[in-house]
XYZ file of C-alpha atoms in Angstrom:
562
model
C 57.806 -10.659 8.142
C 57.336 -11.711 4.662
C 57.551 -15.292 5.790
C 54.900 -14.695 8.641
C 52.488 -13.182 5.946
C 52.864 -15.767 3.550
C 52.157 -18.704 6.466
C 49.028 -16.456 7.342
C 48.105 -16.437 3.849
C 48.412 -20.106 3.636
C 46.441 -20.851 6.863
C 43.552 -18.696 5.766
C 43.280 -20.519 2.473
C 43.399 -23.732 4.403
C 40.643 -22.482 6.663
C 38.622 -21.804 3.889
C 39.014 -24.958 2.097
C 38.471 -26.881 5.342
C 35.273 -24.820 5.936
C 34.042 -25.891 2.551
C 34.257 -29.689 3.619
C 31.428 -31.366 5.160
C 31.966 -31.962 8.920
C 29.777 -32.354 12.034
C 29.508 -28.745 13.058
C 26.464 -27.439 11.111
C 23.977 -28.715 8.493
C 26.407 -28.292 5.790
C 29.628 -28.543 7.682
C 30.400 -24.922 7.615
C 31.880 -22.968 10.803
C 29.354 -20.132 11.325
C 30.373 -19.247 14.858
C 32.897 -16.509 14.239
C 31.298 -13.703 12.132
C 30.135 -10.843 14.154
C 27.406 -9.046 12.195
C 27.189 -5.867 14.299
C 27.588 -2.825 12.014
C 28.967 -5.205 9.504
C 29.983 -3.309 6.173
C 30.541 -4.364 2.432
C 34.139 -4.257 2.962
C 33.995 -6.011 6.343
C 32.086 -8.996 4.986
C 34.523 -9.256 1.913
C 37.528 -8.974 4.224
C 36.338 -12.006 6.288
C 35.245 -13.664 2.985
C 38.420 -13.666 1.152
C 40.807 -13.889 4.143
C 39.087 -17.270 4.710
C 37.760 -16.162 8.206
C 34.021 -17.175 7.395
C 32.128 -18.277 4.555
C 29.025 -17.045 2.596
C 26.701 -19.371 4.679
C 28.447 -18.216 7.989
C 27.826 -14.427 6.922
C 24.074 -15.310 6.034
C 23.821 -17.308 9.278
C 25.167 -14.725 11.264
C 22.398 -12.139 10.153
C 19.689 -14.838 10.303
C 20.781 -15.437 14.099
C 20.574 -11.448 14.724
C 17.152 -11.633 13.166
C 15.724 -14.485 15.215
C 17.057 -12.598 18.326
C 16.163 -9.078 17.642
C 13.296 -8.915 15.128
C 10.753 -9.898 17.751
C 11.549 -6.486 19.474
C 11.399 -4.494 16.585
C 9.006 -6.204 14.141
C 11.052 -4.763 11.245
C 10.905 -7.920 8.885
C 7.702 -9.346 7.381
C 9.294 -12.486 5.677
C 12.518 -14.060 5.083
C 13.950 -15.552 1.575
C 13.529 -19.279 1.876
C 16.537 -19.428 -0.755
C 19.071 -17.387 1.084
C 20.800 -20.473 2.625
C 21.095 -22.135 -0.874
C 22.284 -18.913 -2.338
C 24.982 -18.587 -0.048
C 26.238 -22.329 -0.518
C 26.237 -21.644 -4.195
C 28.626 -18.612 -3.661
C 30.568 -20.512 -1.361
C 31.242 -22.758 -4.364
C 32.191 -19.620 -6.468
C 34.303 -18.458 -3.562
C 36.448 -21.791 -3.908
C 36.781 -21.566 -7.305
C 37.979 -18.169 -7.630
C 34.713 -16.792 -9.364
C 33.643 -14.424 -6.623
C 34.085 -11.071 -8.352
C 30.671 -9.445 -8.116
C 30.825 -6.053 -6.249
C 28.292 -6.988 -3.966
C 29.257 -10.627 -3.533
C 27.446 -12.239 -0.408
C 26.099 -9.050 1.000
C 23.062 -9.908 2.875
C 20.473 -6.793 2.140
C 16.626 -6.442 2.840
C 13.996 -5.138 0.557
C 10.983 -2.955 1.465
C 8.041 -5.152 0.793
C 6.844 -3.315 -2.185
C 9.535 -4.251 -4.404
C 8.869 -7.449 -6.494
C 11.307 -10.072 -6.023
C 10.741 -13.630 -7.578
C 10.533 -16.305 -4.708
C 8.731 -13.911 -2.225
C 5.180 -12.277 -2.000
C 5.081 -8.428 -2.585
C 2.367 -7.512 -0.048
C 2.842 -3.830 0.587
C 2.116 -4.595 4.268
C -1.403 -5.259 3.341
C -3.608 -8.192 4.250
C -5.307 -8.151 1.019
C -2.101 -8.631 -0.930
C -0.712 -11.187 1.289
C -0.873 -13.799 -1.719
C 0.310 -11.606 -4.519
C 3.040 -13.263 -6.098
C 5.689 -11.568 -8.652
C 6.989 -13.550 -11.501
C 9.317 -10.937 -12.689
C 11.922 -9.205 -10.469
C 11.682 -5.318 -10.154
C 14.862 -3.977 -12.071
C 16.053 -2.920 -8.684
C 15.918 -6.429 -7.226
C 17.425 -7.858 -10.350
C 20.276 -5.435 -10.298
C 21.146 -6.251 -6.655
C 21.023 -10.197 -7.535
C 23.404 -9.548 -10.499
C 25.633 -7.544 -8.389
C 25.935 -10.613 -6.055
C 23.833 -9.206 -3.022
C 21.569 -11.918 -1.200
C 18.111 -10.767 -0.656
C 17.769 -11.777 3.153
C 14.088 -10.974 3.082
C 11.282 -8.127 2.928
C 10.996 -5.426 5.465
C 7.597 -4.089 6.964
C 6.396 -0.545 6.070
C 3.514 1.878 6.539
C 0.755 0.004 4.738
C 1.222 0.562 0.809
C 3.718 3.359 1.746
C 1.045 5.915 2.548
C 1.995 7.306 5.950
C 5.290 7.626 8.100
C 4.047 5.402 11.118
C 5.100 2.031 9.600
C 2.049 0.189 11.002
C 0.334 -2.180 8.609
C -2.567 -4.744 8.762
C -0.088 -7.726 7.632
C 3.153 -6.634 9.446
C 1.801 -4.632 12.631
C 3.622 -2.025 14.158
C 7.509 -1.659 13.710
C 9.167 0.215 16.614
C 12.261 2.270 16.777
C 15.268 0.140 17.934
C 16.541 3.426 19.851
C 13.167 4.006 21.896
C 10.818 1.272 21.701
C 7.951 3.852 22.396
C 8.489 5.673 18.923
C 7.814 4.843 15.341
C 10.739 4.142 13.379
C 9.861 7.002 10.871
C 8.355 5.592 7.566
C 7.040 4.514 5.487
C 10.403 2.565 4.993
C 10.387 1.924 8.684
C 10.959 -1.729 8.666
C 14.065 -1.089 6.438
C 15.215 1.735 8.843
C 14.904 -0.457 11.947
C 16.497 -3.202 10.501
C 19.494 -1.758 9.357
C 19.724 0.344 12.592
C 19.559 -2.960 14.336
C 22.295 -4.575 12.178
C 19.649 -7.135 10.664
C 21.453 -6.581 7.339
C 24.414 -4.826 5.841
C 21.941 -2.290 3.872
C 17.952 -2.215 2.864
C 15.911 -0.482 0.072
C 12.990 1.903 0.499
C 10.795 4.076 -1.457
C 10.178 7.571 -1.067
C 6.989 9.482 -2.164
C 7.278 12.543 0.369
C 9.586 11.452 3.238
C 9.803 7.668 3.390
C 13.423 6.861 2.809
C 14.748 9.804 4.491
C 12.242 9.563 7.462
C 13.588 6.184 8.756
C 17.217 7.187 7.795
C 16.987 10.150 10.172
C 15.229 8.111 12.823
C 17.818 5.219 12.930
C 21.105 7.131 12.651
C 21.660 5.958 8.995
C 22.737 7.510 5.675
C 20.348 7.328 2.887
C 19.560 9.075 -0.527
C 16.551 10.189 -2.702
C 17.747 10.283 -6.068
C 16.961 12.625 -8.864
C 13.727 11.398 -10.563
C 14.734 9.484 -13.478
C 18.016 8.147 -12.231
C 16.599 4.909 -11.061
C 13.868 2.891 -12.459
C 10.757 2.559 -10.284
C 9.159 -0.232 -12.362
C 8.206 -3.352 -10.286
C 7.450 -1.623 -7.064
C 4.028 -0.886 -5.870
C 3.324 2.717 -6.946
C 1.521 5.774 -5.468
C 2.557 8.589 -7.550
C 4.389 9.124 -10.926
C 5.163 12.541 -9.883
C 6.634 11.766 -6.574
C 7.728 8.300 -6.303
C 11.546 7.301 -6.125
C 13.345 4.205 -4.916
C 16.577 4.314 -2.857
C 18.559 2.704 -0.098
C 19.745 3.287 3.653
C 22.922 2.192 5.073
C 24.974 2.473 8.200
C 27.898 4.120 6.416
C 28.337 6.254 3.286
C 30.582 3.757 1.279
C 27.883 1.124 1.635
C 25.340 3.603 0.414
C 27.278 4.680 -2.559
C 27.723 1.052 -3.431
C 23.975 0.733 -3.362
C 23.430 3.739 -5.583
C 26.041 2.533 -8.062
C 23.950 -0.651 -8.446
C 20.782 0.803 -8.733
C 21.648 3.889 -10.918
C 23.517 1.201 -13.120
C 19.960 -0.211 -14.446
C 20.020 2.811 -16.937
C 17.028 3.482 -19.445
C 13.881 1.444 -18.676
C 11.125 1.625 -21.106
C 8.835 0.633 -18.069
C 9.529 3.978 -16.427
C 9.914 6.658 -18.939
C 11.364 9.205 -16.327
C 14.753 7.308 -16.855
C 15.157 8.934 -20.322
C 16.104 11.951 -18.652
C 19.288 10.818 -16.807
C 22.419 11.375 -18.315
C 24.678 8.616 -19.405
C 27.299 9.736 -16.755
C 25.033 9.577 -14.061
C 23.906 6.134 -14.804
C 27.387 4.530 -15.356
C 29.667 5.979 -12.742
C 31.091 4.360 -9.534
C 29.544 6.482 -6.886
C 32.006 5.269 -4.175
C 34.772 7.099 -6.084
C 32.699 10.200 -5.368
C 33.611 10.210 -1.692
C 37.324 10.855 -2.372
C 38.789 14.418 -2.444
C 37.122 17.745 -1.902
C 36.473 19.679 1.214
C 33.940 21.774 3.071
C 36.195 24.929 2.822
C 34.828 27.403 0.094
C 31.404 25.560 -0.285
C 28.104 27.737 -0.222
C 25.306 25.970 1.920
C 22.001 27.041 2.229
C 20.048 26.931 5.249
C 16.135 26.816 4.821
C 14.971 28.585 7.720
C 11.367 27.751 7.052
C 12.111 24.317 7.629
C 13.130 24.573 11.290
C 10.757 24.860 14.237
C 12.538 27.121 16.303
C 9.995 26.918 19.390
C 11.293 25.001 22.327
C 9.515 22.117 23.471
C 10.670 18.414 24.517
C 10.068 17.314 21.086
C 11.709 20.217 19.004
C 14.642 21.410 21.384
C 16.735 18.192 20.504
C 16.490 19.028 17.027
C 17.103 22.667 17.370
C 20.177 21.816 19.365
C 21.549 19.075 17.016
C 21.213 21.313 14.044
C 22.845 24.408 15.853
C 25.790 22.152 16.538
C 25.998 20.983 13.007
C 25.887 24.528 11.353
C 28.549 25.501 13.907
C 30.722 22.681 12.782
C 30.168 23.427 8.978
C 31.119 27.158 9.401
C 34.267 26.221 11.410
C 35.133 23.805 8.576
C 35.159 26.715 6.224
C 31.792 26.507 4.508
C 29.832 29.574 4.207
C 26.294 29.272 5.405
C 23.631 31.422 3.786
C 20.252 31.736 5.314
C 17.312 31.276 3.058
C 14.238 32.983 4.211
C 12.050 32.900 1.193
C 8.408 32.271 2.440
C 7.952 29.536 -0.370
C 9.904 27.197 1.539
C 7.244 26.099 4.128
C 6.934 22.341 4.075
C 3.476 22.123 5.414
C 2.044 24.765 2.906
C 3.736 23.145 0.123
C 2.320 19.814 0.955
C -1.266 20.878 1.463
C -1.184 22.792 -1.807
C 0.789 20.773 -4.375
C 1.069 17.331 -3.228
C -0.597 15.177 -6.248
C -0.615 11.620 -4.822
C -4.406 11.387 -4.423
C -4.878 12.252 -8.397
C -2.246 9.605 -9.439
C -2.696 6.636 -6.923
C -5.754 5.083 -8.203
C -4.445 4.978 -11.838
C -1.453 3.528 -10.952
C -2.216 0.995 -8.447
C -4.896 -0.234 -10.850
C -2.106 -0.680 -13.606
C 0.128 -2.509 -11.237
C -2.528 -5.071 -9.775
C -3.841 -5.885 -13.420
C -0.410 -6.714 -14.656
C -0.274 -10.458 -15.593
C 3.225 -10.743 -14.144
C 1.717 -10.589 -10.873
C 0.163 -13.639 -10.020
C -1.210 -15.437 -6.870
C -4.368 -14.373 -4.796
C -4.428 -10.544 -4.948
C -7.089 -8.030 -5.652
C -7.241 -6.769 -9.363
C -7.796 -3.130 -8.686
C -7.682 -0.154 -6.427
C -11.467 -0.627 -5.959
C -11.264 -4.310 -5.095
C -8.646 -3.765 -2.432
C -10.334 -0.731 -0.673
C -13.675 -2.412 -0.665
C -12.169 -5.872 0.653
C -12.047 -4.851 4.297
C -8.589 -6.306 4.467
C -6.488 -3.096 4.548
C -5.334 -0.694 7.242
C -6.001 3.004 6.714
C -5.330 5.414 9.685
C -7.876 7.924 10.513
C -5.571 10.545 9.013
C -5.856 8.736 5.799
C -9.411 8.322 5.457
C -9.888 11.466 3.260
C -6.784 10.600 1.317
C -8.132 7.059 0.225
C -11.733 8.405 0.008
C -10.389 11.210 -2.450
C -8.464 9.062 -4.747
C -11.500 6.777 -5.470
C -12.511 9.929 -7.361
C -9.508 12.043 -8.339
C -7.759 11.484 -11.420
C -5.056 13.136 -13.732
C -7.871 14.595 -15.887
C -8.963 16.938 -12.871
C -8.504 20.765 -13.261
C -7.171 20.712 -9.805
C -4.504 18.394 -10.739
C -3.331 20.495 -13.650
C -3.393 23.496 -11.196
C -1.032 21.599 -8.980
C 1.266 20.681 -11.764
C 1.746 24.194 -12.756
C 2.406 25.010 -9.071
C 4.928 22.160 -8.938
C 6.675 23.742 -12.098
C 6.890 26.977 -10.244
C 8.256 25.636 -7.083
C 11.164 23.762 -9.449
C 11.670 27.261 -10.947
C 12.033 28.875 -7.392
C 14.422 26.240 -6.056
C 16.639 26.642 -9.271
C 16.791 30.430 -8.737
C 17.476 30.178 -5.222
C 20.489 27.945 -6.185
C 21.573 30.169 -8.784
C 20.568 33.815 -7.738
C 22.011 33.719 -4.190
C 25.091 35.893 -4.273
C 27.915 33.335 -5.170
C 25.535 30.567 -5.956
C 24.885 27.516 -3.567
C 26.317 23.961 -3.577
C 23.658 22.467 -1.439
C 21.024 23.514 0.970
C 20.366 21.925 4.249
C 17.875 21.417 6.883
C 16.554 18.861 9.545
C 14.767 16.046 8.152
C 12.156 16.311 10.824
C 11.523 19.252 12.797
C 10.739 17.309 15.974
C 11.803 14.013 17.076
C 10.289 10.831 15.389
C 6.792 10.593 16.831
C 5.380 8.021 19.380
C 3.651 4.723 18.372
C -0.015 5.479 18.000
C 0.348 8.830 16.690
C -2.092 10.059 13.982
C 0.485 10.988 11.662
C 4.465 11.556 11.292
C 4.316 14.985 11.936
C 7.001 17.682 11.147
C 8.705 16.148 8.304
C 10.379 18.268 5.404
C 10.673 15.824 2.757
C 7.940 17.387 0.336
C 10.538 19.704 -1.363
C 12.692 17.122 -2.782
C 9.795 14.794 -3.493
C 7.744 17.497 -5.952
C 10.870 19.087 -7.538
C 12.521 15.590 -8.178
C 15.524 16.780 -6.569
C 18.358 14.459 -5.024
C 18.973 14.381 -1.330
C 21.700 12.559 0.869
C 20.730 12.180 4.467
C 23.532 11.971 7.206
C 23.199 11.260 10.876
C 23.435 14.582 12.788
C 23.164 13.481 16.449
C 20.972 12.332 19.348
C 18.481 13.755 21.664
C 19.816 13.520 25.416
C 19.528 9.898 26.728
C 16.335 8.833 28.653
C 14.957 5.805 30.359
C 12.834 5.044 26.979
C 15.964 5.999 24.794
C 19.250 4.750 26.574
C 21.415 6.474 23.826
C 18.981 9.148 22.754
C 16.766 9.383 19.598
C 18.640 9.880 16.580
C 18.336 13.147 14.315
C 19.163 13.493 10.656
C 19.900 16.194 8.350
C 19.136 16.246 4.622
C 21.542 17.737 2.135
C 19.486 18.646 -1.112
C 21.238 19.541 -4.564
C 20.488 20.264 -8.103
C 19.389 17.229 -10.474
C 21.769 14.629 -10.960
C 24.279 15.841 -8.602
C 24.330 12.809 -6.333
C 28.158 12.318 -6.608
C 28.539 16.072 -5.279
C 25.961 15.574 -2.407
C 27.842 12.418 -1.356
C 31.109 14.089 -1.286
C 29.712 16.974 0.823
C 28.065 14.079 3.108
C 31.470 12.621 3.633
C 32.975 15.744 4.579
C 29.940 16.724 6.920
C 30.304 13.319 8.568
C 34.355 13.724 8.979
C 33.707 17.236 10.589
C 31.041 15.908 12.929
C 33.194 12.863 13.949
C 31.508 9.613 14.874
C 27.754 10.146 15.093
C 26.044 6.988 14.814
C 25.609 4.676 17.826
C 24.216 1.166 17.938
C 20.837 0.780 19.621
C 21.516 -0.189 23.237
C 19.256 -3.402 23.107
C 20.857 -4.709 20.239
C 24.530 -3.961 20.841
C 25.761 -7.441 21.746
C 26.960 -10.434 19.766
C 24.541 -13.432 18.919
C 25.726 -16.881 19.090
C 25.525 -18.307 15.606
C 24.496 -21.893 14.713
C 24.289 -23.884 11.808
C 21.010 -23.491 10.238
C 19.453 -26.354 8.044
C 17.009 -24.066 6.535
C 15.864 -20.494 6.790
C 13.829 -19.636 9.843
C 10.162 -18.514 9.466
C 9.567 -15.034 10.511
C 5.943 -14.372 11.745
C 5.273 -10.556 11.917
C 3.534 -9.265 15.285
C 0.123 -8.283 13.866
C -1.141 -8.089 17.662
C 0.819 -4.967 18.388
C -1.388 -2.847 16.293
C -3.554 -0.314 18.439
C -7.022 -1.280 17.045
C -8.570 1.898 18.191
C -5.964 4.115 16.533
C -5.221 2.118 13.520
C -8.452 0.253 12.628
C -8.282 -2.557 9.875
C -10.759 -2.443 6.777
C -12.584 0.587 7.352
C -13.240 3.715 5.416
C -15.488 6.739 6.325
């Protein structure tokens, strides 16, 4: 057996060396036709690379092939990185010389198109920002590059991340890969749809109210919203100093933890003073190690009753049924469930009374757009952008954007809301501490109903506002699916949020791991994308053209404010 293993290792090494020798098979002589990118993981990519079964160019080409095949359907990606293949070639040279040591070496990822990354424009999905060119990487993009990840491109989003429908004037409407009549959640819906359809290993997003967790829930993905201050938000188109965070979504928890490890490793950033609040042990840890050990037995899990819609309907009943099954499973696994009935936990009322985006948006956007590190053809201010006629604001947002023209952080109403947020933080901490025996986490469905149809006025029924205002960490886990239908052959995904106290990301990841183990395999691939795609050699990265024609002009007019 030892002799066979030695022969196998020699053969694999020979294959790798052979693959790095130019031949007539592809543009660079690299065999690229045997890596299947479906459901690919960090470990899976590395196993294929380091055993000599593929090359970095082969990995990138496999994802490019899936993007060419499936992105025209889901419309998840706005642009591809023109340097992706040349970066892969450089990494193949590192691989050949034994220098492939970075933790995310040759892992193809996507960035939501509100992250600055040199070499690609940062558009926010907005026509008026189509020429906006950053000259400095956001800290998150820089951290991923340093970790060896290859940024494949940028994903569509709800324009400037202001809603959850994932439709934009530049990128068009992204559709849900599980049900093409529905939205993918949002605002990070392009990232969610792309990862759900295996167009990258994982992707980043931002979250001001629900925007990372909504697409994770709607695309059967894991995601995290970090504690405010754990990860720098600099170099990302802002909305709210109080509510904005950045994070990632992935198809499995280990990849998600790897992304968090890299992003939290940015550490203190003087361009985001909230990062001064993060303890060193939260910044520098390996979050993948947090998945080991522990159990559900003995944990005390709060269930926020006010975040459920228990009125049966075709849109709510699937969520009711999935969550009932999850809670039963948690109880059977030894967790103690504690019903939390405090009326303060009403997502709609919290959002209506305490959301501070309109007071902070204009000032932050002015600062971002006027930064000299942002070059190219772009508006210089909030006022320039929203008087250009080159933007999309859905009817439900007219009041929001119009209010932002005049609202500011000096308003008395803003100060009152901040006092209310302080009270909400205190109430949440009290719920954790004063409940008999204390709580380890609280859970609730990310959305009280299935993700809405395209053309809807808003992404109704989401529960993300509690974490957004209190700065609390959340991990999202796939919880189940609605029953299959003609539109949704495997059903529509349903996700659950697990919320904890500040800087308990490691604990939440561990709980999420055991929840997922107890539920058994939940994630399914979208039926339309569940086949391997023939991979060819690419001489250059293909050009992706977003489908702006699929915007419902009546529902989502471009360039109009009331």
